[in-house]
Amino acid sequence: MKKEHVSVETIEKTFELYISGKSNLQIARILGAHRNSITKWIKDYNFEERKKKICSIVESKHNENIAVEIAENLQSISKLQERMEPWIAKIKPNSNDLAIIRYYIRLIQLRSELIMKWNLHINAIDAIIEFFLNNPCLRDYINQHSA
């Protein structure tokens, strides 16, 4: 198990994984129920291993179609970047702590939007937020977009 630096691209792909179920509450529940394991896999496994592990969770629930849909959606354009880009661009340089607080608040707002728009299970949304807040490259991402 090789530990890798988690890039912005990986964050975006991971977020896309969570929203790939859209109105499919079943996949959201599966992800939500395994959020601690998924968070660990996000941190500890490379992208291909992560994809296989997450797909195996879904396949174990006897729904290969959802597993395929997730795998395909891992490659799609991130909705997170589209939503966050204009907001992050407004952050002033050298205000990282304040930026993290604001980022957290925006994630909470995004949490409500996701629950309503995609009908995701609340545990899946919480897993997204937990991932972003605990991720070591959050500060790097903010620094890159506030310079």
mmCIF file of C-alpha atoms in Angstrom:
data_model
loop_
_atom_site.group_PDB
_atom_site.id
_atom_site.type_symbol
_atom_site.label_atom_id
_atom_site.label_comp_id
_atom_site.label_asym_id
_atom_site.label_seq_id
_atom_site.Cartn_x
_atom_site.Cartn_y
_atom_site.Cartn_z
ATOM 1 C CA MET A 1 0.000 0.000 0.000
ATOM 2 C CA LYS A 2 1.752 3.122 -1.238
ATOM 3 C CA LYS A 3 0.765 6.444 0.262
ATOM 4 C CA GLU A 4 0.444 9.141 -2.394
ATOM 5 C CA HIS A 5 0.125 12.896 -2.305
ATOM 6 C CA VAL A 6 -3.520 13.678 -2.895
ATOM 7 C CA SER A 7 -3.758 16.087 -5.800
ATOM 8 C CA VAL A 8 -6.515 18.562 -6.602
ATOM 9 C CA GLU A 9 -7.455 16.301 -9.521
ATOM 10 C CA THR A 10 -7.915 13.400 -7.091
ATOM 11 C CA ILE A 11 -10.128 15.556 -4.874
ATOM 12 C CA GLU A 12 -12.289 16.466 -7.864
ATOM 13 C CA LYS A 13 -12.573 12.845 -9.001
ATOM 14 C CA THR A 14 -13.443 11.755 -5.484
ATOM 15 C CA PHE A 15 -16.168 14.370 -5.211
ATOM 16 C CA GLU A 16 -17.521 13.292 -8.593
ATOM 17 C CA LEU A 17 -17.700 9.731 -7.265
ATOM 18 C CA TYR A 18 -20.034 10.818 -4.480
ATOM 19 C CA ILE A 19 -22.390 12.721 -6.744
ATOM 20 C CA SER A 20 -22.367 10.120 -9.527
ATOM 21 C CA GLY A 21 -25.382 8.368 -7.987
ATOM 22 C CA LYS A 22 -27.434 11.574 -8.354
ATOM 23 C CA SER A 23 -30.997 10.523 -7.469
ATOM 24 C CA ASN A 24 -29.918 6.978 -6.617
ATOM 25 C CA LEU A 25 -30.384 6.865 -2.860
ATOM 26 C CA GLN A 26 -29.169 3.279 -2.673
ATOM 27 C CA ILE A 27 -25.643 4.112 -3.818
ATOM 28 C CA ALA A 28 -25.546 7.101 -1.491
ATOM 29 C CA ARG A 29 -26.480 4.854 1.432
ATOM 30 C CA ILE A 30 -23.801 2.343 0.480
ATOM 31 C CA LEU A 31 -21.189 5.090 0.335
ATOM 32 C CA GLY A 32 -22.461 6.642 3.536
ATOM 33 C CA ALA A 33 -22.357 3.348 5.408
ATOM 34 C CA HIS A 34 -18.737 2.839 4.383
ATOM 35 C CA ARG A 35 -17.596 6.443 4.793
ATOM 36 C CA ASN A 36 -14.827 5.693 7.308
ATOM 37 C CA SER A 37 -13.340 2.974 5.106
ATOM 38 C CA ILE A 38 -13.701 5.102 1.983
ATOM 39 C CA THR A 39 -11.998 8.064 3.672
ATOM 40 C CA LYS A 40 -9.115 5.774 4.623
ATOM 41 C CA TRP A 41 -8.894 4.396 1.071
ATOM 42 C CA ILE A 42 -8.909 7.907 -0.356
ATOM 43 C CA LYS A 43 -5.851 8.688 1.766
ATOM 44 C CA ASP A 44 -3.981 5.375 1.451
ATOM 45 C CA TYR A 45 -4.560 3.872 -1.999
ATOM 46 C CA ASN A 46 -3.716 5.008 -5.480
ATOM 47 C CA PHE A 47 -6.515 5.891 -7.893
ATOM 48 C CA GLU A 48 -6.906 2.484 -9.585
ATOM 49 C CA GLU A 49 -6.892 0.590 -6.283
ATOM 50 C CA ARG A 50 -9.414 3.053 -4.870
ATOM 51 C CA LYS A 51 -11.720 2.594 -7.856
ATOM 52 C CA LYS A 52 -11.585 -1.213 -7.525
ATOM 53 C CA LYS A 53 -12.227 -1.101 -3.786
ATOM 54 C CA ILE A 54 -15.204 1.242 -4.049
ATOM 55 C CA CYS A 55 -16.664 -0.700 -6.964
ATOM 56 C CA SER A 56 -16.311 -3.923 -4.967
ATOM 57 C CA ILE A 57 -18.504 -2.437 -2.231
ATOM 58 C CA VAL A 58 -21.233 -1.776 -4.747
ATOM 59 C CA GLU A 59 -20.813 -5.125 -6.515
ATOM 60 C CA SER A 60 -21.196 -6.868 -3.173
ATOM 61 C CA LYS A 61 -24.666 -5.311 -3.079
ATOM 62 C CA HIS A 62 -25.445 -7.123 -6.358
ATOM 63 C CA ASN A 63 -25.741 -4.035 -8.501
ATOM 64 C CA GLU A 64 -23.065 -4.064 -11.182
ATOM 65 C CA ASN A 65 -24.739 -1.305 -13.191
ATOM 66 C CA ILE A 66 -24.197 1.178 -10.379
ATOM 67 C CA ALA A 67 -20.574 0.036 -10.035
ATOM 68 C CA VAL A 68 -19.993 0.660 -13.743
ATOM 69 C CA GLU A 69 -21.682 4.044 -13.516
ATOM 70 C CA ILE A 70 -19.411 5.057 -10.637
ATOM 71 C CA ALA A 71 -16.283 3.902 -12.465
ATOM 72 C CA GLU A 72 -17.280 5.880 -15.564
ATOM 73 C CA ASN A 73 -18.160 8.984 -13.569
ATOM 74 C CA LEU A 74 -14.757 8.981 -11.881
ATOM 75 C CA GLN A 75 -13.392 10.312 -15.185
ATOM 76 C CA SER A 76 -15.968 13.065 -15.705
ATOM 77 C CA ILE A 77 -15.545 16.828 -15.230
ATOM 78 C CA SER A 78 -15.811 17.855 -11.611
ATOM 79 C CA LYS A 79 -18.850 19.841 -10.564
ATOM 80 C CA LEU A 80 -16.979 20.864 -7.444
ATOM 81 C CA GLN A 81 -14.434 22.903 -9.379
ATOM 82 C CA GLU A 82 -17.189 24.661 -11.335
ATOM 83 C CA ARG A 83 -18.967 25.603 -8.113
ATOM 84 C CA MET A 84 -15.910 26.547 -6.053
ATOM 85 C CA GLU A 85 -13.676 28.295 -8.598
ATOM 86 C CA PRO A 86 -15.358 31.763 -8.519
ATOM 87 C CA TRP A 87 -15.639 31.634 -4.742
ATOM 88 C CA ILE A 88 -12.035 30.553 -4.119
ATOM 89 C CA ALA A 89 -10.787 33.237 -6.523
ATOM 90 C CA LYS A 90 -12.068 35.906 -4.117
ATOM 91 C CA ILE A 91 -9.855 34.751 -1.232
ATOM 92 C CA LYS A 92 -7.115 37.274 -0.447
ATOM 93 C CA PRO A 93 -3.468 36.172 -0.296
ATOM 94 C CA ASN A 94 -2.009 35.289 3.117
ATOM 95 C CA SER A 95 -5.389 34.642 4.705
ATOM 96 C CA ASN A 96 -5.223 30.860 4.826
ATOM 97 C CA ASP A 97 -6.867 30.360 8.219
ATOM 98 C CA LEU A 98 -9.769 32.617 7.319
ATOM 99 C CA ALA A 99 -9.960 30.962 3.925
ATOM 100 C CA ILE A 100 -10.266 27.522 5.500
ATOM 101 C CA ILE A 101 -13.102 28.748 7.723
ATOM 102 C CA ARG A 102 -14.871 30.258 4.726
ATOM 103 C CA TYR A 103 -14.246 27.107 2.720
ATOM 104 C CA TYR A 104 -15.802 25.058 5.510
ATOM 105 C CA ILE A 105 -18.867 27.320 5.569
ATOM 106 C CA ARG A 106 -19.194 26.966 1.792
ATOM 107 C CA LEU A 107 -18.973 23.190 2.119
ATOM 108 C CA ILE A 108 -21.808 23.264 4.641
ATOM 109 C CA GLN A 109 -23.884 25.297 2.165
ATOM 110 C CA LEU A 110 -22.931 22.863 -0.575
ATOM 111 C CA ARG A 111 -23.991 20.015 1.724
ATOM 112 C CA SER A 112 -27.555 21.341 1.840
ATOM 113 C CA GLU A 113 -27.599 21.911 -1.914
ATOM 114 C CA LEU A 114 -26.426 18.365 -2.604
ATOM 115 C CA ILE A 115 -28.991 16.815 -0.296
ATOM 116 C CA MET A 116 -31.776 18.696 -2.065
ATOM 117 C CA LYS A 117 -30.527 18.537 -5.643
ATOM 118 C CA TRP A 118 -29.191 14.983 -5.826
ATOM 119 C CA ASN A 119 -31.167 13.435 -2.952
ATOM 120 C CA LEU A 120 -27.958 12.060 -1.466
ATOM 121 C CA HIS A 121 -27.943 10.364 1.900
ATOM 122 C CA ILE A 122 -26.687 12.721 4.609
ATOM 123 C CA ASN A 123 -23.847 10.344 5.579
ATOM 124 C CA ALA A 124 -22.486 10.471 2.037
ATOM 125 C CA ILE A 125 -22.483 14.276 2.162
ATOM 126 C CA ASP A 126 -20.778 14.237 5.558
ATOM 127 C CA ALA A 127 -18.127 11.914 4.146
ATOM 128 C CA ILE A 128 -17.417 14.472 1.408
ATOM 129 C CA ILE A 129 -16.967 17.243 3.962
ATOM 130 C CA GLU A 130 -14.864 15.046 6.229
ATOM 131 C CA PHE A 131 -12.611 14.205 3.303
ATOM 132 C CA PHE A 132 -12.059 17.824 2.335
ATOM 133 C CA LEU A 133 -11.469 19.064 5.870
ATOM 134 C CA ASN A 134 -9.036 16.264 6.755
ATOM 135 C CA ASN A 135 -7.180 16.311 3.460
ATOM 136 C CA PRO A 136 -3.556 17.493 3.631
ATOM 137 C CA CYS A 137 -3.741 19.288 0.289
ATOM 138 C CA LEU A 138 -6.704 21.505 1.203
ATOM 139 C CA ARG A 139 -4.280 24.242 2.256
ATOM 140 C CA ASP A 140 -2.266 23.743 -0.958
ATOM 141 C CA TYR A 141 -5.446 24.037 -3.029
ATOM 142 C CA ILE A 142 -6.448 27.267 -1.306
ATOM 143 C CA ASN A 143 -2.915 28.664 -1.649
ATOM 144 C CA GLN A 144 -2.864 27.901 -5.384
ATOM 145 C CA HIS A 145 -6.142 29.700 -5.958
ATOM 146 C CA SER A 146 -5.570 32.694 -3.708
ATOM 147 C CA ALA A 147 -2.198 33.799 -5.062
#
